[in-house]
mmCIF file of C-alpha atoms and ligand atoms in Angstrom:
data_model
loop_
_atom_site.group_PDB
_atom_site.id
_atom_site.type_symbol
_atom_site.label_atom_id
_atom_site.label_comp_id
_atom_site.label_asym_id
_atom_site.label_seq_id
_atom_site.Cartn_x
_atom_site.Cartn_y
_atom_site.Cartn_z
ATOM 1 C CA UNK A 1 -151.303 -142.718 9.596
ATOM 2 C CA UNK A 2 -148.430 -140.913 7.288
ATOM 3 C CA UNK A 3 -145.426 -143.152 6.363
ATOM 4 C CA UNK A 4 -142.402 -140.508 6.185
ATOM 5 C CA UNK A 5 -138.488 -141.409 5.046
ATOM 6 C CA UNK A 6 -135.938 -139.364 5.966
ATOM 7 C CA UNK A 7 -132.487 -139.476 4.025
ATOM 8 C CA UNK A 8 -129.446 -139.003 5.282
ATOM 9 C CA UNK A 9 -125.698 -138.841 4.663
ATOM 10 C CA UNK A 10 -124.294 -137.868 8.207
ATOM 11 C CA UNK A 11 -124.852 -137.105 11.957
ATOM 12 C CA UNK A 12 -128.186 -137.297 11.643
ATOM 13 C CA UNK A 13 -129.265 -134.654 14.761
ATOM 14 C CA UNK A 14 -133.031 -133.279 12.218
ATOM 15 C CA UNK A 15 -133.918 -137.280 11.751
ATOM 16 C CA UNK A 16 -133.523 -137.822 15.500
ATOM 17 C CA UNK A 17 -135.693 -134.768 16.344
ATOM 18 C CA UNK A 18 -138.172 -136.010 13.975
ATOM 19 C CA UNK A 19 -137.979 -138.973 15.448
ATOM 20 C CA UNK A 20 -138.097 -137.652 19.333
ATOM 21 C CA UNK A 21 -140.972 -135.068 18.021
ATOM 22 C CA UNK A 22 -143.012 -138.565 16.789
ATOM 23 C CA UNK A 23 -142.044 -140.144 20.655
ATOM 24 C CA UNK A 24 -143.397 -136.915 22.550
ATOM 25 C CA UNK A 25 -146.488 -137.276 20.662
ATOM 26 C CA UNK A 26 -146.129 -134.113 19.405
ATOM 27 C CA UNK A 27 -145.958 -134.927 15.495
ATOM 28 C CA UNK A 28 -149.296 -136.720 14.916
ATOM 29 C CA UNK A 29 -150.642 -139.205 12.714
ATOM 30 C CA UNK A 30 -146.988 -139.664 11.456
ATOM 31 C CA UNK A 31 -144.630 -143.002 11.351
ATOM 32 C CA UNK A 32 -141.107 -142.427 10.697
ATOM 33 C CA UNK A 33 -140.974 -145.660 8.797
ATOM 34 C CA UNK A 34 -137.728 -145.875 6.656
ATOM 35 C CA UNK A 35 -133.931 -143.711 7.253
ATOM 36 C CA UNK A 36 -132.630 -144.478 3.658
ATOM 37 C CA UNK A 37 -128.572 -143.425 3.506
ATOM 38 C CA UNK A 38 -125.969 -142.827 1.052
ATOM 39 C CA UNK A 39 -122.989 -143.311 3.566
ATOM 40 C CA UNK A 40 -122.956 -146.730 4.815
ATOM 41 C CA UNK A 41 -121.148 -145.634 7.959
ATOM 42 C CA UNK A 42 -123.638 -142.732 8.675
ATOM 43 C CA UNK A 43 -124.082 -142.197 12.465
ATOM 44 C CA UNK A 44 -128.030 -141.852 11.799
ATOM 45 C CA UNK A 45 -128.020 -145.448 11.100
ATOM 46 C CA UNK A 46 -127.106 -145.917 14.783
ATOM 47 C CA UNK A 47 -129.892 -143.385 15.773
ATOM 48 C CA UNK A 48 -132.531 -145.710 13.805
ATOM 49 C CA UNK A 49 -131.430 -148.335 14.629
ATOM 50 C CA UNK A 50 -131.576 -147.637 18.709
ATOM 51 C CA UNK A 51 -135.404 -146.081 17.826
ATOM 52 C CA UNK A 52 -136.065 -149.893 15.928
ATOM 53 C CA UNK A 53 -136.285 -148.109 12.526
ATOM 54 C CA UNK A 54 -135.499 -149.938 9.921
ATOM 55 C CA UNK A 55 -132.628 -148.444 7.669
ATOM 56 C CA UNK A 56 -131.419 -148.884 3.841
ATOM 57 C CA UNK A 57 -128.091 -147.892 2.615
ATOM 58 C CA UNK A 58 -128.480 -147.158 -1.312
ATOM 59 C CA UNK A 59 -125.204 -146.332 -2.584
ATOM 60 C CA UNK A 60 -125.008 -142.813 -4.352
ATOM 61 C CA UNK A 61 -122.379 -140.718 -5.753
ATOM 62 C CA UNK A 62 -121.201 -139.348 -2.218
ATOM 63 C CA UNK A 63 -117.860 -139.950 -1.563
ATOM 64 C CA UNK A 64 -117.096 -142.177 -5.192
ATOM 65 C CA UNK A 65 -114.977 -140.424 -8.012
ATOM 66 C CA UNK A 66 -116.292 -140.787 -11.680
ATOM 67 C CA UNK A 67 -113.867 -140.484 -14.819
ATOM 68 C CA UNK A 68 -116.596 -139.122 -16.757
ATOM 69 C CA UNK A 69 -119.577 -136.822 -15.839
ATOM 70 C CA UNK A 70 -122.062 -139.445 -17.668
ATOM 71 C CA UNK A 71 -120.747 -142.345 -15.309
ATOM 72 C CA UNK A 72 -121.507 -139.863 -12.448
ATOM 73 C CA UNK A 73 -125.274 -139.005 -13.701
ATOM 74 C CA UNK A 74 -125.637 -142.742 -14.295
ATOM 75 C CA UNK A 75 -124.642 -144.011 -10.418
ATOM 76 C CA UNK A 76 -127.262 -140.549 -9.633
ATOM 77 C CA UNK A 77 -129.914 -142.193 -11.502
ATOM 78 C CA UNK A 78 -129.610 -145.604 -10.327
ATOM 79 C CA UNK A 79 -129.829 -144.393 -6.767
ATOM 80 C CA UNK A 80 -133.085 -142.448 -7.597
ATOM 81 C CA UNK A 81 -134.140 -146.122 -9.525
ATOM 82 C CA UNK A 82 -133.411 -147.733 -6.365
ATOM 83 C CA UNK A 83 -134.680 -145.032 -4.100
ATOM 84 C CA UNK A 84 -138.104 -144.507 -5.902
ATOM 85 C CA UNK A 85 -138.884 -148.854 -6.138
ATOM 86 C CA UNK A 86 -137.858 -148.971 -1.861
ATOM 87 C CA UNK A 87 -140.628 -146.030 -0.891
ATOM 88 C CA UNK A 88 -143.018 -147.412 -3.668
ATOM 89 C CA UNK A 89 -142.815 -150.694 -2.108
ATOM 90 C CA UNK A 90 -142.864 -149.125 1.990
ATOM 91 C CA UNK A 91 -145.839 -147.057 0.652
ATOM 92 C CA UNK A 92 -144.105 -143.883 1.863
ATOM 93 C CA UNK A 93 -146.028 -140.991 2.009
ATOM 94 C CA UNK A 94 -143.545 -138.119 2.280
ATOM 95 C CA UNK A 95 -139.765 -137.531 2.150
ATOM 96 C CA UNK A 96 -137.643 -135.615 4.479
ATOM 97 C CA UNK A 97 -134.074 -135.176 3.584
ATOM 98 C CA UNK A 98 -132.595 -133.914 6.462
ATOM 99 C CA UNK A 99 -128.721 -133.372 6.237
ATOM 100 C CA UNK A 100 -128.891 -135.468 2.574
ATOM 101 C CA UNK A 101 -125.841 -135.384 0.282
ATOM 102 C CA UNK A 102 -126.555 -135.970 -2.804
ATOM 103 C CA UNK A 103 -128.903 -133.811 -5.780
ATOM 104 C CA UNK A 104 -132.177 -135.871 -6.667
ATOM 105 C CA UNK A 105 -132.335 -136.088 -10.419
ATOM 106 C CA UNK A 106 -136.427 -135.541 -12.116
ATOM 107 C CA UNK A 107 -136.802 -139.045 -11.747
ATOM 108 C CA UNK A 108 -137.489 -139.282 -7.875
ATOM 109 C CA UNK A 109 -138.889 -135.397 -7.528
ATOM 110 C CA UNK A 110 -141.260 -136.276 -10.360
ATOM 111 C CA UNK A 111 -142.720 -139.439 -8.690
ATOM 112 C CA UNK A 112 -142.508 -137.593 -5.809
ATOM 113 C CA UNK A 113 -143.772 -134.222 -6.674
ATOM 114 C CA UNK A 114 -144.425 -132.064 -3.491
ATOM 115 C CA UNK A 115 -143.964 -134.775 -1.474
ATOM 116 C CA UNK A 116 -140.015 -134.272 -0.550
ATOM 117 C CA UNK A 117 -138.907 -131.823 1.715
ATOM 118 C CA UNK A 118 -135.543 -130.390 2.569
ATOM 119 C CA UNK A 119 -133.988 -128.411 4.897
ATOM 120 C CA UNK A 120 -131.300 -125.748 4.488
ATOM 121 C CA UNK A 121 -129.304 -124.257 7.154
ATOM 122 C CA UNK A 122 -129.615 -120.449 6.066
ATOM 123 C CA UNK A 123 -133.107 -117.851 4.737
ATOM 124 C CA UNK A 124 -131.416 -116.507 1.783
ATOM 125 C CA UNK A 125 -131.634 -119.591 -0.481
ATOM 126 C CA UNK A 126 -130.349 -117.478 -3.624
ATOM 127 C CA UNK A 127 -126.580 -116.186 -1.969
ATOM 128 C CA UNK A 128 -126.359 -119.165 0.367
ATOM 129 C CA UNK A 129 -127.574 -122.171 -1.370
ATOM 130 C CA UNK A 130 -127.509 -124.408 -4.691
ATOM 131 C CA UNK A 131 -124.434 -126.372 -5.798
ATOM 132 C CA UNK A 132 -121.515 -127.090 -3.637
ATOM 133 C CA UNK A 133 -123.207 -125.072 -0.464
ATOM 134 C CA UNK A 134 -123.782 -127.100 2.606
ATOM 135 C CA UNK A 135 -122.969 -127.240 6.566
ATOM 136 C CA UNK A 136 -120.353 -125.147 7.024
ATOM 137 C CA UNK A 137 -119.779 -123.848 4.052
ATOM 138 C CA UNK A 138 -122.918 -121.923 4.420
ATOM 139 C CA UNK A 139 -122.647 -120.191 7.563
ATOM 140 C CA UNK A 140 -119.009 -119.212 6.559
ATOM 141 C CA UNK A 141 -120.406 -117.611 3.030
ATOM 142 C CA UNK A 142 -123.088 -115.823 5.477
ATOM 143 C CA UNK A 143 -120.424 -114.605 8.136
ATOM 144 C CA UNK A 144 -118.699 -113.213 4.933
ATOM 145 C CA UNK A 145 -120.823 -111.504 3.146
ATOM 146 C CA UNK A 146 -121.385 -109.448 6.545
ATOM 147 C CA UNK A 147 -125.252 -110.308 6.785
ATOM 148 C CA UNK A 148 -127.185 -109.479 10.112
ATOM 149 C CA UNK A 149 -129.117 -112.163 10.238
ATOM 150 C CA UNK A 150 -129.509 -115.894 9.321
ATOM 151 C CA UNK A 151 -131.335 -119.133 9.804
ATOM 152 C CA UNK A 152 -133.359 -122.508 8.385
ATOM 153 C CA UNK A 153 -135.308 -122.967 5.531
ATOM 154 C CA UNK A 154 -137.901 -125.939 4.687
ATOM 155 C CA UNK A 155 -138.604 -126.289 1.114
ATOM 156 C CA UNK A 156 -139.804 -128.590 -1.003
ATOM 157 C CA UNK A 157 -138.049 -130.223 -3.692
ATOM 158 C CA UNK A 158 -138.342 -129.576 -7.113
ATOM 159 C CA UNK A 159 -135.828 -129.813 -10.039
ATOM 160 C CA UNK A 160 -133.878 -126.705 -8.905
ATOM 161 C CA UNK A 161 -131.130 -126.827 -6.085
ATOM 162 C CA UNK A 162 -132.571 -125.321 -2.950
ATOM 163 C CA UNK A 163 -134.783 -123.110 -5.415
ATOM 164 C CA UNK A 164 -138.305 -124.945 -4.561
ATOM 165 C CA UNK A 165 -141.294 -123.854 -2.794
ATOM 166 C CA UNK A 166 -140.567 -122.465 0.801
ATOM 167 C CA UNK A 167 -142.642 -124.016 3.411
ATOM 168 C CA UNK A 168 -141.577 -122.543 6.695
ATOM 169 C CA UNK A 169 -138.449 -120.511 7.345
ATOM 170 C CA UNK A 170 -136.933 -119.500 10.857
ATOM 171 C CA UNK A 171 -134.744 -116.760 11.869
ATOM 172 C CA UNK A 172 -130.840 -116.934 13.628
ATOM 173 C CA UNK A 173 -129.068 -113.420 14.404
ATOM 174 C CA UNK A 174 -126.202 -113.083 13.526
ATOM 175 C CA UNK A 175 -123.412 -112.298 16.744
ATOM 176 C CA UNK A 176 -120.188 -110.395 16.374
ATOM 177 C CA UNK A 177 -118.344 -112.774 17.625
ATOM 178 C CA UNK A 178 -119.618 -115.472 15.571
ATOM 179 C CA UNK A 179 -117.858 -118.535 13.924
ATOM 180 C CA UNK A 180 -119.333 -121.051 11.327
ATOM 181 C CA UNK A 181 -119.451 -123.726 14.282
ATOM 182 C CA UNK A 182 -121.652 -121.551 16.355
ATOM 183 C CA UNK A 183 -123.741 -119.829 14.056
ATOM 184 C CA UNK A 184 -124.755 -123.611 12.918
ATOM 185 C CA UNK A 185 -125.398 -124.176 17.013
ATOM 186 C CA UNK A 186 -127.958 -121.792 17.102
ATOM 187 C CA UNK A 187 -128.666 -122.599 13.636
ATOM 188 C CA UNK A 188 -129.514 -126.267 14.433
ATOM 189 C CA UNK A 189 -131.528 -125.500 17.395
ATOM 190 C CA UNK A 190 -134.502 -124.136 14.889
ATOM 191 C CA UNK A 191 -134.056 -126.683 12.661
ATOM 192 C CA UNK A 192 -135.081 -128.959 15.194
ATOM 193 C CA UNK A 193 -137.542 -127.341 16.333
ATOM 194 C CA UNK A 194 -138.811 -126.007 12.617
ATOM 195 C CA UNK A 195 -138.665 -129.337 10.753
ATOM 196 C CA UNK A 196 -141.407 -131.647 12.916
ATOM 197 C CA UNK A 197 -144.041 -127.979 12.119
ATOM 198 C CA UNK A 198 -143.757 -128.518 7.921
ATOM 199 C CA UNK A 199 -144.148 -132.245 8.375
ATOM 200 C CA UNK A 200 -147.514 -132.022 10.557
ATOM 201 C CA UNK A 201 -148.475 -129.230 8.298
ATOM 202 C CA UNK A 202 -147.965 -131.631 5.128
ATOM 203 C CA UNK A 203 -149.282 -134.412 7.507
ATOM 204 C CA UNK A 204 -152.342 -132.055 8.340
ATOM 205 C CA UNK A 205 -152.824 -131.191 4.420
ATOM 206 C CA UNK A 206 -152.636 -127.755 5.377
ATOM 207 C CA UNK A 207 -150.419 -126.640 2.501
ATOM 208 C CA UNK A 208 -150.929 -126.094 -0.588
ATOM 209 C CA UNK A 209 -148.453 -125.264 -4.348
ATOM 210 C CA UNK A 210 -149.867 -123.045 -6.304
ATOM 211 C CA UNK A 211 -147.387 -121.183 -9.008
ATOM 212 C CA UNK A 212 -144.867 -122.258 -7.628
ATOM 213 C CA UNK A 213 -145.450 -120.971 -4.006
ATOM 214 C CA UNK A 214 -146.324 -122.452 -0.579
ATOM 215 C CA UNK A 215 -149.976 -121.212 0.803
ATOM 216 C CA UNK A 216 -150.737 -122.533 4.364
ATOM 217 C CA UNK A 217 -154.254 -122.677 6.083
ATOM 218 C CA UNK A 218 -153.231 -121.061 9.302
ATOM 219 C CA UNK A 219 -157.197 -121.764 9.850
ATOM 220 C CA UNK A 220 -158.508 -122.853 13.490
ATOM 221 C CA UNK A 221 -155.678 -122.172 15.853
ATOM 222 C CA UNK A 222 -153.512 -124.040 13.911
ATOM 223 C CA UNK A 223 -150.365 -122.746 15.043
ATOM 224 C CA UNK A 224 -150.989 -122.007 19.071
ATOM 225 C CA UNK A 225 -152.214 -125.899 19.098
ATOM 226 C CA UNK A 226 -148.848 -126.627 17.641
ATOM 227 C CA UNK A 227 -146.473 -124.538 19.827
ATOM 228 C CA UNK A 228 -148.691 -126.061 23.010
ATOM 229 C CA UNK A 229 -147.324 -129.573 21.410
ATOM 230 C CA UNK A 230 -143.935 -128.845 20.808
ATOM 231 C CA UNK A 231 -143.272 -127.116 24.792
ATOM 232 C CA UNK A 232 -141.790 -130.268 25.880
ATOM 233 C CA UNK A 233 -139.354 -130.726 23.175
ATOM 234 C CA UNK A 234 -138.147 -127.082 23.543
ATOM 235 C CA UNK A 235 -137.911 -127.508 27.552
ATOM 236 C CA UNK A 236 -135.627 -131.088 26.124
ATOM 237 C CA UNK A 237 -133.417 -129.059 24.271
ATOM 238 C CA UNK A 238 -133.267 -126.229 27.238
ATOM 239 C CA UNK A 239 -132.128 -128.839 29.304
ATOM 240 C CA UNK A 240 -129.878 -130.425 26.855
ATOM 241 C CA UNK A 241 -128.349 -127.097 26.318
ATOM 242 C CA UNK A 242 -128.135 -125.834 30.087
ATOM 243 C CA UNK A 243 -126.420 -129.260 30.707
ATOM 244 C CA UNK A 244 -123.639 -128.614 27.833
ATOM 245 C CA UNK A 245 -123.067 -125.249 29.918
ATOM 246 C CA UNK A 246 -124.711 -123.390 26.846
ATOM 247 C CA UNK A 247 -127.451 -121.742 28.956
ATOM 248 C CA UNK A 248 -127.155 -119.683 31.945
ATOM 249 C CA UNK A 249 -129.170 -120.901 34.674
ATOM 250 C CA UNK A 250 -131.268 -118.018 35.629
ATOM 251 C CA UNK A 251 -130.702 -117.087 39.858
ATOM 252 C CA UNK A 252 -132.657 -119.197 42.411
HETATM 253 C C1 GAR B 301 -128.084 -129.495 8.802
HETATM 254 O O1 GAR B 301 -127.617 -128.275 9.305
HETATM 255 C C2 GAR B 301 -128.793 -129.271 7.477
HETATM 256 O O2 GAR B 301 -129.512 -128.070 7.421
HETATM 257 C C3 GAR B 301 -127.628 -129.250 6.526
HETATM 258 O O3 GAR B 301 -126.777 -130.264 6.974
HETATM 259 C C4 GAR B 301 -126.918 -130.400 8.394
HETATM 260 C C5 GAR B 301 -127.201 -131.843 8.711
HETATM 261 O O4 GAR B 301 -127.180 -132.050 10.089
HETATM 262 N N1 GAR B 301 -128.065 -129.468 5.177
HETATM 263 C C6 GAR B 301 -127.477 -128.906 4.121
HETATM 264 O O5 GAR B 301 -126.527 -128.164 4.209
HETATM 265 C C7 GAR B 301 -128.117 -129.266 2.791
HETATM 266 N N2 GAR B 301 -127.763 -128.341 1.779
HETATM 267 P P1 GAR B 301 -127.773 -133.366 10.721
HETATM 268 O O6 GAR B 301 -127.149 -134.549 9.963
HETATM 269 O O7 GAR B 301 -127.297 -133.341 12.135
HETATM 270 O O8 GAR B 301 -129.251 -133.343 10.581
#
């Protein structure tokens, strides 16, 4: 059994799909064991706690103002310090930062190497990610810039921002009448539903980094046993969504 922790800052919506992909039995061989925060008044700290996972709030630089940048890179590294001794100790397996803050410095993605993950709400990782480009802020910079289509991308993490090796990626078009709030909608939808496949393929050591770049072993059916799995979460979100009026119910 894999021991993953998933960090993060806010809402929390990717670590409860994780967590309700784990419940269904669809991610396999696969403990969500630790939610470690940087916001001690993150709603995901609700959502673990309700699933009886245990939670750690490390503070971080989110939301703190520094007078100098080297007091800022200082609180960073002590987080990473503190981060890096808690999975040692929990034995953690991989890391999922799902919604998470706050740049890792080398320390962590060093100890960690190919063993953190990250999703990032939007495919073209060069116009629409790096510094100072999260939630919103992305799918307004994609509705700008006039661009057809859009989507998630799982990477992992290595000393770039949003510049490591891309795992899995899914695909959003982009409406007309789109705003930032919907486009994320739709957005989120796939990055429920695309986050739980990188884990069980890391879980399933069916990837492999080689220069730099992802290579999966499709191998054996891989991927139609998978989307046989994950039905009953999709029909959970169907229903979620046709209950929030966001789905038409097709005629009787
Ligand atoms: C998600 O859309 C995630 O892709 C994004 O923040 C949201 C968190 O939502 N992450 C970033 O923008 C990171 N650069 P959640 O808290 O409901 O999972």
């Amino acid at each position: 059994m894999k021991r993953l922790a998933v960090f993060a800052s806010g809402r929390g919506s990717n670590f409860r799909a994780i967590v309700d992909h784990t419940r269904m039995g669809i991610l396999e061989n696969l403990e969500v064991t630790l939610l470690v925060t940087n916001d001690a008044n993150a709603p995901a700290i609700a959502s673990a706690r309700e699933n009886k996972i245990p939670s750690a709030y490390i503070e971080g630089v989110l939301g703190r103002k520094f007078v100098t940048k080297q007091e800022r890179e200082q609180a960073r590294n002590e987080f990473d310090e503190k981060a890096v001794a808690l999975l040692k100790q929990e034995h953690i397996d991989l890391v999922a930062l799902a919604g998470f803050m706050q740049v890792l410095g080398h320390g962590i993605i060093d100890a960690f190497r190919w063993r953190i993950m990250n999703i990032h709400p939007a495919k073209d990782l060069v116009r629409f990610g790096g510094r100072g480009m999260f939630g919103e802020r992305v799918h307004a910079a994609v509705l700008k810039s006039g661009m057809k289509e859009s989507g998630c991308t799982i990477h992992y993490v290595d000393e770039s921002i949003d510049g490591g090796p891309v795992v899995l990626q899914s695909t959003v078009l982009v409406e007309p009448t789109d705003t930032p709030e919907t486009l994320a909608e739709r957005i989120l939808i796939q990055e429920h539903r695309t986050y739980s496949k990188a884990i069980q393929l890391h879980v399933d050591e069916k990837i492999k980094v080689a220069d730099g770049k992802v290579l999966i072993d499709w191998s054996g059916g891989w991927e139609e046993k998978w989307n046989r799995r994950q039905e009953p979460f999709i029909c959970s979100q169907m229903q979620k969504q046709l209950k929030q009026g966001a789905l038409v119910k097709p005629a009787a």
